[in-house]
XYZ file of C-alpha atoms in Angstrom:
570
model
C 28.770 18.661 12.889
C 31.918 21.186 14.324
C 34.463 18.486 12.135
C 31.782 18.294 8.694
C 32.281 22.286 8.514
C 35.796 22.273 10.017
C 38.463 20.306 9.640
C 40.361 21.406 13.416
C 39.262 22.362 15.808
C 41.226 23.928 18.552
C 39.950 24.110 22.128
C 41.153 27.049 25.313
C 39.028 26.552 28.703
C 39.731 27.671 32.207
C 38.036 26.279 35.538
C 38.231 26.403 38.614
C 38.674 23.454 40.890
C 39.825 23.121 44.663
C 40.609 26.516 45.083
C 43.046 26.561 42.116
C 42.575 28.083 38.071
C 43.323 25.874 35.865
C 43.252 25.477 31.873
C 42.300 23.032 29.946
C 43.836 23.060 26.051
C 43.531 20.309 23.853
C 42.782 20.181 19.932
C 39.641 18.154 17.678
C 40.212 16.877 14.400
C 39.127 14.277 11.602
C 41.820 11.559 11.788
C 42.842 12.007 16.274
C 39.620 13.428 17.609
C 40.730 14.643 20.709
C 44.127 15.217 20.821
C 47.078 17.282 22.271
C 45.548 17.262 25.782
C 47.131 19.775 27.874
C 46.305 20.733 31.500
C 48.042 24.313 33.035
C 48.688 26.810 36.360
C 46.893 29.968 35.286
C 46.806 31.457 38.218
C 44.337 34.807 38.492
C 43.878 35.630 35.564
C 40.230 36.362 34.567
C 38.693 32.705 33.411
C 37.942 32.615 29.729
C 36.644 29.782 26.930
C 38.324 30.391 23.334
C 37.197 27.911 21.032
C 39.449 27.639 17.707
C 37.683 26.583 13.993
C 39.811 26.650 11.452
C 39.914 25.327 7.935
C 36.558 25.736 6.894
C 35.082 23.517 4.004
C 34.523 26.304 0.995
C 31.515 24.589 -0.311
C 29.780 26.020 3.120
C 31.517 29.396 3.871
C 33.045 30.026 0.325
C 30.456 33.136 0.020
C 29.778 33.854 3.872
C 30.589 37.158 4.672
C 31.735 38.576 8.601
C 27.329 39.930 8.695
C 26.246 36.889 7.489
C 27.827 34.896 10.100
C 26.990 37.442 12.966
C 22.939 37.167 12.016
C 23.352 33.389 12.507
C 25.227 33.659 15.076
C 22.644 36.120 17.056
C 19.688 34.096 15.953
C 20.614 30.878 17.628
C 22.207 33.298 21.035
C 19.451 35.599 20.847
C 18.589 35.132 24.387
C 22.173 35.340 26.114
C 21.559 39.489 24.910
C 18.265 39.802 26.877
C 17.962 37.654 30.122
C 18.371 38.825 32.947
C 22.081 36.814 33.607
C 23.718 39.191 31.219
C 25.714 38.745 28.172
C 28.991 37.111 27.195
C 31.684 38.891 24.959
C 31.341 37.437 21.707
C 33.493 38.491 18.876
C 33.478 37.405 15.145
C 37.375 37.653 13.644
C 37.291 36.962 10.184
C 41.207 37.684 8.767
C 41.553 41.356 9.189
C 37.353 42.143 10.132
C 36.359 42.016 13.166
C 33.162 42.375 14.723
C 31.383 42.659 18.042
C 27.797 40.717 18.548
C 26.802 43.140 21.154
C 27.106 45.948 18.823
C 25.938 43.801 15.803
C 22.501 42.843 18.199
C 21.908 46.880 18.929
C 22.283 47.092 15.133
C 19.794 44.536 15.117
C 17.603 45.461 17.409
C 14.102 47.444 16.071
C 12.804 48.144 19.329
C 13.331 48.240 22.579
C 13.345 44.579 24.626
C 9.780 44.265 26.405
C 9.378 42.276 29.262
C 5.946 40.995 31.364
C 4.133 38.780 33.826
C 2.266 35.948 33.291
C -0.203 33.820 36.113
C -0.917 30.630 35.129
C -2.513 28.273 37.699
C -1.323 30.921 40.808
C 2.533 29.828 39.061
C 4.662 32.716 37.860
C 5.850 33.315 34.277
C 8.135 35.969 32.423
C 8.262 36.640 28.489
C 10.489 38.684 27.437
C 9.596 40.323 23.684
C 11.899 40.861 21.109
C 11.474 42.712 17.583
C 14.446 41.931 15.531
C 15.006 43.483 11.877
C 13.346 41.600 9.054
C 14.683 43.669 6.060
C 15.016 41.424 3.031
C 14.967 38.580 5.018
C 12.724 36.133 5.483
C 10.561 36.576 8.707
C 10.757 33.303 11.574
C 8.900 34.343 13.766
C 9.119 32.346 17.198
C 8.743 31.597 20.992
C 11.469 30.140 23.535
C 11.257 28.121 26.687
C 14.024 28.875 28.536
C 15.940 27.875 32.016
C 18.616 28.326 34.603
C 19.600 31.109 31.881
C 19.370 28.674 28.567
C 17.316 28.092 25.832
C 16.177 24.576 26.185
C 13.083 24.377 23.988
C 11.860 27.049 20.897
C 9.557 26.505 18.362
C 7.783 28.280 15.237
C 4.708 30.451 15.716
C 4.868 31.649 12.594
C 0.717 31.882 11.261
C -0.155 29.732 15.243
C -1.774 33.410 15.919
C -3.866 35.156 13.366
C -2.659 37.498 11.194
C 1.748 36.330 12.587
C 2.994 35.860 9.193
C 5.840 36.759 7.614
C 6.967 39.860 8.343
C 5.277 42.434 10.638
C 5.382 45.961 10.367
C 4.785 48.841 12.363
C 5.946 52.625 11.781
C 9.468 51.649 12.081
C 9.716 49.255 9.550
C 9.253 45.720 9.558
C 10.159 43.271 11.960
C 10.316 39.539 13.525
C 8.878 38.754 16.366
C 10.564 37.018 19.023
C 8.744 35.663 22.589
C 11.105 34.232 25.595
C 8.991 32.322 28.382
C 10.740 32.109 31.585
C 10.223 31.138 35.252
C 10.451 29.117 38.712
C 8.181 26.193 37.367
C 10.170 25.774 34.438
C 13.262 25.749 36.483
C 11.953 23.256 38.429
C 10.691 21.142 35.151
C 13.884 20.963 33.455
C 15.703 17.476 32.716
C 18.848 17.876 33.970
C 20.699 17.743 30.070
C 18.729 20.932 29.714
C 17.568 18.792 26.052
C 13.567 19.431 27.278
C 10.839 19.402 29.916
C 8.761 17.541 32.298
C 6.092 18.845 31.040
C 2.528 17.504 29.978
C 1.142 18.237 26.799
C -2.193 18.365 27.864
C -3.714 17.152 31.969
C -7.027 16.151 32.247
C -9.331 14.697 34.923
C -7.964 14.887 38.322
C -4.592 17.203 38.941
C -6.177 19.687 35.831
C -6.499 22.418 38.356
C -3.086 22.797 40.002
C -1.101 20.751 36.913
C 0.672 23.186 34.374
C 1.373 21.625 30.967
C 2.286 23.504 27.653
C -1.234 23.504 26.272
C -1.943 26.062 29.335
C 1.776 28.071 28.640
C -0.114 28.380 24.980
C -3.384 29.693 25.615
C -1.823 32.308 27.998
C 1.346 33.426 26.143
C -0.524 33.445 22.690
C -3.349 36.033 24.295
C 0.280 37.771 26.129
C 1.711 38.038 21.974
C -2.015 39.121 20.276
C -2.497 41.777 23.393
C 1.475 43.233 22.446
C 1.072 42.756 18.518
C -2.642 44.164 18.681
C -1.769 46.545 15.913
C 0.215 44.900 13.767
C -2.265 41.657 14.205
C -5.037 43.871 13.271
C -4.071 45.685 10.371
C -2.057 42.167 9.285
C -5.046 40.192 9.780
C -7.510 43.710 7.801
C -4.980 43.353 4.420
C -5.107 39.670 4.516
C -9.161 39.288 4.242
C -8.283 41.823 2.156
C -6.149 39.822 -0.107
C -8.678 36.641 -0.490
C -12.050 39.019 -0.538
C -10.149 40.809 -4.069
C -8.408 37.076 -5.232
C -12.490 35.624 -4.880
C -13.793 38.571 -6.734
C -11.592 39.224 -9.585
C -10.022 35.720 -10.256
C -11.841 32.706 -8.343
C -15.447 33.426 -8.013
C -16.319 29.888 -7.545
C -14.826 30.528 -3.713
C -17.698 33.035 -3.296
C -20.280 31.088 -2.237
C -18.597 28.778 0.577
C -16.652 31.974 1.835
C -19.136 31.421 4.829
C -18.635 28.710 5.798
C -14.768 29.013 6.116
C -13.708 29.615 9.636
C -12.417 33.407 10.372
C -9.219 32.059 11.550
C -8.320 30.451 8.731
C -9.176 33.368 5.770
C -6.648 35.416 8.090
C -3.740 34.840 5.106
C -0.275 35.982 4.238
C -1.114 39.398 2.108
C 1.955 38.839 0.510
C 0.869 35.228 -0.688
C 0.367 34.285 -4.197
C -2.105 33.408 -6.254
C -0.850 29.741 -6.366
C -1.055 29.363 -2.517
C -3.637 31.021 -2.397
C -5.908 28.909 -4.966
C -5.041 26.075 -2.579
C -5.381 26.969 0.372
C -8.975 27.618 -0.431
C -9.066 24.622 -2.308
C -8.208 22.550 0.020
C -11.684 23.886 2.270
C -13.771 23.471 -1.236
C -12.763 19.634 -0.649
C -13.255 18.990 3.069
C -16.806 20.828 2.624
C -17.776 18.687 -0.642
C -15.731 15.543 1.778
C -18.541 16.515 4.479
C -21.245 17.042 2.048
C -21.010 13.426 0.293
C -20.548 11.751 4.249
C -23.699 13.660 5.124
C -25.353 12.720 1.301
C -25.286 8.940 2.593
C -27.011 9.477 5.766
C -29.748 12.249 5.080
C -31.881 9.298 3.412
C -33.116 8.550 6.658
C -33.712 9.403 10.215
C -31.489 8.897 12.916
C -32.147 6.078 15.616
C -34.352 8.372 18.359
C -34.402 11.611 15.858
C -37.362 14.245 15.398
C -39.222 14.969 13.014
C -38.179 18.638 13.152
C -35.055 17.445 13.767
C -34.346 15.589 10.546
C -36.289 18.403 8.578
C -33.560 21.311 10.032
C -30.672 18.451 8.747
C -31.929 17.708 5.595
C -31.965 21.727 5.246
C -28.755 22.674 5.656
C -27.384 19.360 4.005
C -29.033 21.550 0.747
C -28.294 24.257 2.215
C -24.614 23.290 1.759
C -24.617 21.056 -1.302
C -26.774 24.214 -3.173
C -23.681 27.061 -2.033
C -21.358 23.836 -4.150
C -23.846 23.864 -7.242
C -23.051 28.340 -7.490
C -19.649 27.258 -6.577
C -19.276 24.990 -9.946
C -21.052 27.371 -11.802
C -18.685 30.011 -10.934
C -16.018 28.131 -12.002
C -17.542 27.252 -15.257
C -18.607 30.886 -16.202
C -14.381 31.727 -14.671
C -13.555 29.216 -17.555
C -15.409 30.864 -19.883
C -14.195 34.150 -19.401
C -10.391 32.651 -19.756
C -11.022 30.868 -22.482
C -12.832 34.406 -24.349
C -9.523 36.220 -23.314
C -7.116 33.502 -24.194
C -9.593 34.045 -27.922
C -9.039 37.641 -27.793
C -4.733 36.968 -27.843
C -4.657 34.846 -30.330
C -5.984 36.938 -32.943
C -4.458 39.541 -32.484
C 0.126 39.731 -34.760
C 1.631 37.649 -32.641
C 5.324 39.744 -31.624
C 7.483 38.516 -34.116
C 4.703 40.660 -36.641
C 2.766 37.535 -37.643
C -1.245 36.105 -36.946
C -1.458 33.020 -35.223
C -1.929 29.675 -37.207
C -5.332 27.490 -37.296
C -4.440 25.288 -34.983
C -4.245 27.822 -31.496
C -7.750 28.822 -32.370
C -8.703 25.506 -32.997
C -7.643 24.116 -29.850
C -9.612 26.292 -28.036
C -12.555 25.682 -29.665
C -12.059 21.766 -29.600
C -8.969 19.247 -29.478
C -7.832 18.814 -32.235
C -7.557 14.395 -34.719
C -10.295 13.275 -32.030
C -13.790 12.358 -31.802
C -16.910 12.925 -29.393
C -15.873 9.661 -27.936
C -12.510 10.363 -27.171
C -12.720 13.262 -25.515
C -14.691 14.552 -22.054
C -17.402 17.005 -22.694
C -16.186 19.801 -20.306
C -12.656 19.947 -23.013
C -15.213 21.296 -25.799
C -15.804 25.371 -26.332
C -18.225 24.784 -29.291
C -20.084 27.617 -27.407
C -17.866 29.738 -28.743
C -19.764 29.943 -32.019
C -22.939 28.520 -30.660
C -24.212 27.381 -27.973
C -26.487 25.118 -29.010
C -23.466 22.877 -30.923
C -22.771 21.373 -27.773
C -25.226 19.058 -27.513
C -24.579 16.148 -30.771
C -24.775 12.874 -31.024
C -21.289 12.730 -32.687
C -18.628 15.309 -33.419
C -15.388 14.774 -35.389
C -12.904 17.236 -35.005
C -9.681 17.519 -37.900
C -10.879 13.363 -39.512
C -11.003 11.763 -43.076
C -14.724 11.786 -44.029
C -13.880 7.987 -45.107
C -13.318 7.691 -41.147
C -16.430 9.236 -40.029
C -19.407 6.026 -38.919
C -22.055 8.363 -39.614
C -21.730 8.840 -43.780
C -21.375 6.144 -46.516
C -18.777 8.360 -48.329
C -15.890 6.000 -48.797
C -13.509 8.640 -50.722
C -10.410 9.858 -50.029
C -9.801 13.110 -52.140
C -6.813 14.112 -53.497
C -5.399 16.293 -52.070
C -8.771 17.694 -50.014
C -9.194 15.227 -47.468
C -5.604 13.259 -47.157
C -4.131 16.275 -47.445
C -5.768 18.186 -44.528
C -3.997 20.029 -42.424
C -5.259 21.865 -38.939
C -7.839 24.111 -39.948
C -8.452 23.549 -43.727
C -9.729 20.285 -41.728
C -13.318 21.001 -40.944
C -15.292 19.524 -37.317
C -18.062 17.931 -37.971
C -21.101 17.487 -36.169
C -24.230 14.987 -36.254
C -27.374 15.938 -34.075
C -29.935 13.410 -34.393
C -32.998 11.972 -32.726
C -35.139 8.731 -32.353
C -37.038 9.983 -34.722
C -35.920 10.955 -38.468
C -35.064 14.987 -37.783
C -31.322 15.706 -38.174
C -29.173 18.055 -38.715
C -25.565 17.865 -40.017
C -23.143 20.780 -39.321
C -19.839 21.585 -40.743
C -17.980 23.925 -39.252
C -14.625 25.493 -41.528
C -11.774 27.605 -39.731
C -9.352 29.940 -41.149
C -6.343 31.583 -40.144
C -6.862 34.729 -39.003
C -6.314 37.774 -41.712
C -6.237 35.016 -44.074
C -6.626 37.085 -47.590
C -5.343 34.746 -50.321
C -8.794 32.760 -51.110
C -10.728 32.485 -54.485
C -14.256 32.811 -54.767
C -15.596 29.360 -55.875
C -12.016 28.232 -56.167
C -12.531 25.031 -53.656
C -9.950 22.807 -55.428
C -6.909 24.865 -55.672
C -5.228 23.573 -52.262
C -3.508 26.729 -51.337
C -6.648 29.127 -52.128
C -9.681 27.164 -50.960
C -13.154 28.803 -50.992
C -13.827 28.274 -47.327
C -17.614 28.288 -47.871
C -17.270 26.094 -51.485
C -15.009 23.975 -49.552
C -17.804 23.302 -46.408
C -20.723 22.619 -48.476
C -19.072 20.223 -50.632
C -17.973 18.470 -46.956
C -21.672 18.716 -46.423
C -22.535 17.074 -49.909
C -20.216 14.123 -48.967
C -22.063 13.635 -45.322
C -24.739 13.473 -46.993
C -24.865 10.158 -48.365
C -25.930 7.554 -46.611
C -26.224 9.585 -43.165
C -26.671 7.043 -40.763
C -26.934 7.501 -36.770
C -23.413 6.937 -34.318
C -25.490 3.123 -34.103
C -25.950 2.786 -37.657
C -29.414 3.476 -37.476
C -30.421 4.949 -41.188
C -31.898 8.340 -41.129
C -34.504 8.834 -44.010
C -34.148 11.124 -47.068
C -30.777 12.052 -45.754
C -29.919 14.317 -48.394
C -33.029 16.603 -47.267
C -32.209 16.946 -43.872
C -31.284 20.274 -42.296
C -27.908 21.536 -42.919
C -25.645 24.179 -40.858
C -22.433 25.722 -41.878
C -20.087 27.659 -39.868
C -16.929 29.678 -41.587
C -15.312 31.171 -39.151
C -12.725 33.834 -40.796
C -11.957 37.437 -40.489
C -13.739 39.762 -43.301
C -10.330 40.842 -45.814
C -11.082 41.942 -49.175
C -11.181 38.332 -50.751
C -13.016 36.380 -48.002
C -15.873 39.390 -49.300
C -15.666 39.179 -52.332
C -16.316 34.803 -51.392
C -19.595 35.831 -49.388
C -20.630 38.125 -52.476
C -19.870 34.941 -54.642
C -21.891 32.940 -52.734
C -25.100 35.822 -52.434
C -24.840 35.778 -48.681
C -26.068 38.668 -46.373
C -23.826 41.046 -44.461
C -25.151 41.375 -41.014
C -26.268 43.901 -38.886
C -23.361 44.850 -37.046
C -21.108 44.657 -40.385
C -19.135 41.060 -38.629
C -20.026 38.711 -40.866
C -22.558 37.807 -43.292
C -25.414 35.168 -43.318
C -27.538 33.966 -46.205
C -29.405 30.325 -47.501
C -28.246 27.636 -50.211
C -30.807 25.776 -50.990
C -29.386 24.141 -54.647
C -30.125 19.860 -54.486
C -27.968 17.869 -52.222
C -27.119 21.501 -50.091
C -30.496 22.755 -48.024
C -27.865 24.681 -45.868
C -27.675 28.220 -43.867
C -24.406 29.582 -44.143
C -22.952 31.915 -41.214
C -19.359 33.293 -42.238
C -17.965 34.929 -38.811
C -15.078 36.986 -38.302
C -12.970 36.618 -35.839
C -14.431 39.940 -34.262
C -17.498 39.255 -34.383
C -16.975 35.824 -32.947
C -15.359 37.574 -29.965
C -18.003 40.234 -29.769
C -20.637 37.895 -29.917
C -19.653 35.398 -27.045
C -18.706 38.522 -24.739
C -22.518 39.663 -25.395
C -24.225 36.013 -24.571
C -21.852 36.042 -21.120
C -21.366 39.441 -20.111
C -25.033 38.796 -17.293
C -22.976 35.963 -15.812
C -19.557 37.668 -16.073
C -21.226 40.766 -14.244
C -23.082 38.111 -11.085
C -19.832 36.821 -10.560
C -18.063 40.210 -10.235
C -15.518 39.121 -12.684
C -14.406 42.078 -15.121
C -15.270 42.414 -18.620
C -12.409 43.670 -20.630
């Protein structure tokens, strides 16, 4: 490991043999390994060991300051600064800079170390608590098992104790925690090479009362740490739970119905946790509850062997209760989705940073995918409810596709340029709602770019200035020619079935002229127009919605759901 970073190392080590003090020196390099070994009589000079690391590879140390090296070395050697056996002098020299690690330790120590005695199955252990300054650094909480004055085993405890996550803080500021466990039991059980302990993870049966396991040590140590950091842990637990509650209330109400089914310890999170990580954590619990419910669902149909009627009723009741909570979670997720779509619509219809309004395509994609039919996308991928909740229930739907490609009409014309050249929202969305009986309805939805003001009333042939109302009426007329169900069943008197036209466009001066040209009536709120065209081949109910009117209507229709979930209604 040394030679991966440094090209050459020099070692000078003093040692005593038969009453004589000797010094052994050697080099260690990539070419020769151990070389230039010398052994000298030193005399009575105090013993010392010197290790010189030379010629570092710049990709490892180019950006390392002497303080950075000191921090890393101190973290590695921290036990030497708090143990009873005392501290060796450690000096770091880098060019003209010199740093005594003992002074650096005093600067980095958050507060005085504190040692307590633990008793585990009649054996005494010591634990030394150390709070280390963690300002500006990632907090790493750990415990170390020590023997013969050395650290033998380190263990990260981040998150293993409720509240011990992220940086901790008290009246003196932020700190990370380290605990050092000592005791004669550890000295007795350490391997000769000091690479571990001859201690079982768990002890059961015959030796359970006398043999000490790591499980026993952990239990006692964690309880002691909880007591030592009590105030800080309780505050962190409180803030973490507030973080969960705020996230669920404002951003993820789908988890509200299952929060009570998540163990309290699992709801103890770092208050600084990101929305993404918290969502993943809660979803993991939701998935686990769903899996358990699915497993129980396969077993619930039949009583278990030797199960009493009362026990079966109790098991069934619990199953139905969990099932109810999950369904509430699914509903909350869907309602939250609606809130997000409404907020996106609100954003899309505003003037953008470039000073222009969004193209029709941006609005179109929010309502339904483009260039697809109802056989190409899932029900959950459409938001027709923005216009009318009833539009979600259709037999066939086509979005931004030529009329000649629709199986619900025998109209095979490809008008030019209107049909073949229709683009984005100049192309309509076509909806047919049919039943087993001859009753049916046709719906045409036409969308224009927000704040578009260059259309001409009654002009449906001029490509650049189409009257969207007249345009939609002509599409409706074309659809009526031989209208059939998706499966090819003829719908009698298709020219007489009701037609519904929705035009989504801002009420600019030109758009208002179009509405007046078609003798439509303003709505009471002034955000749209409505009317009926009783002409031959039309029989159409017409509704013109402004984008503001669409937004207000969608919010009003969903407000009760948002309020019930505690979602902000902005």
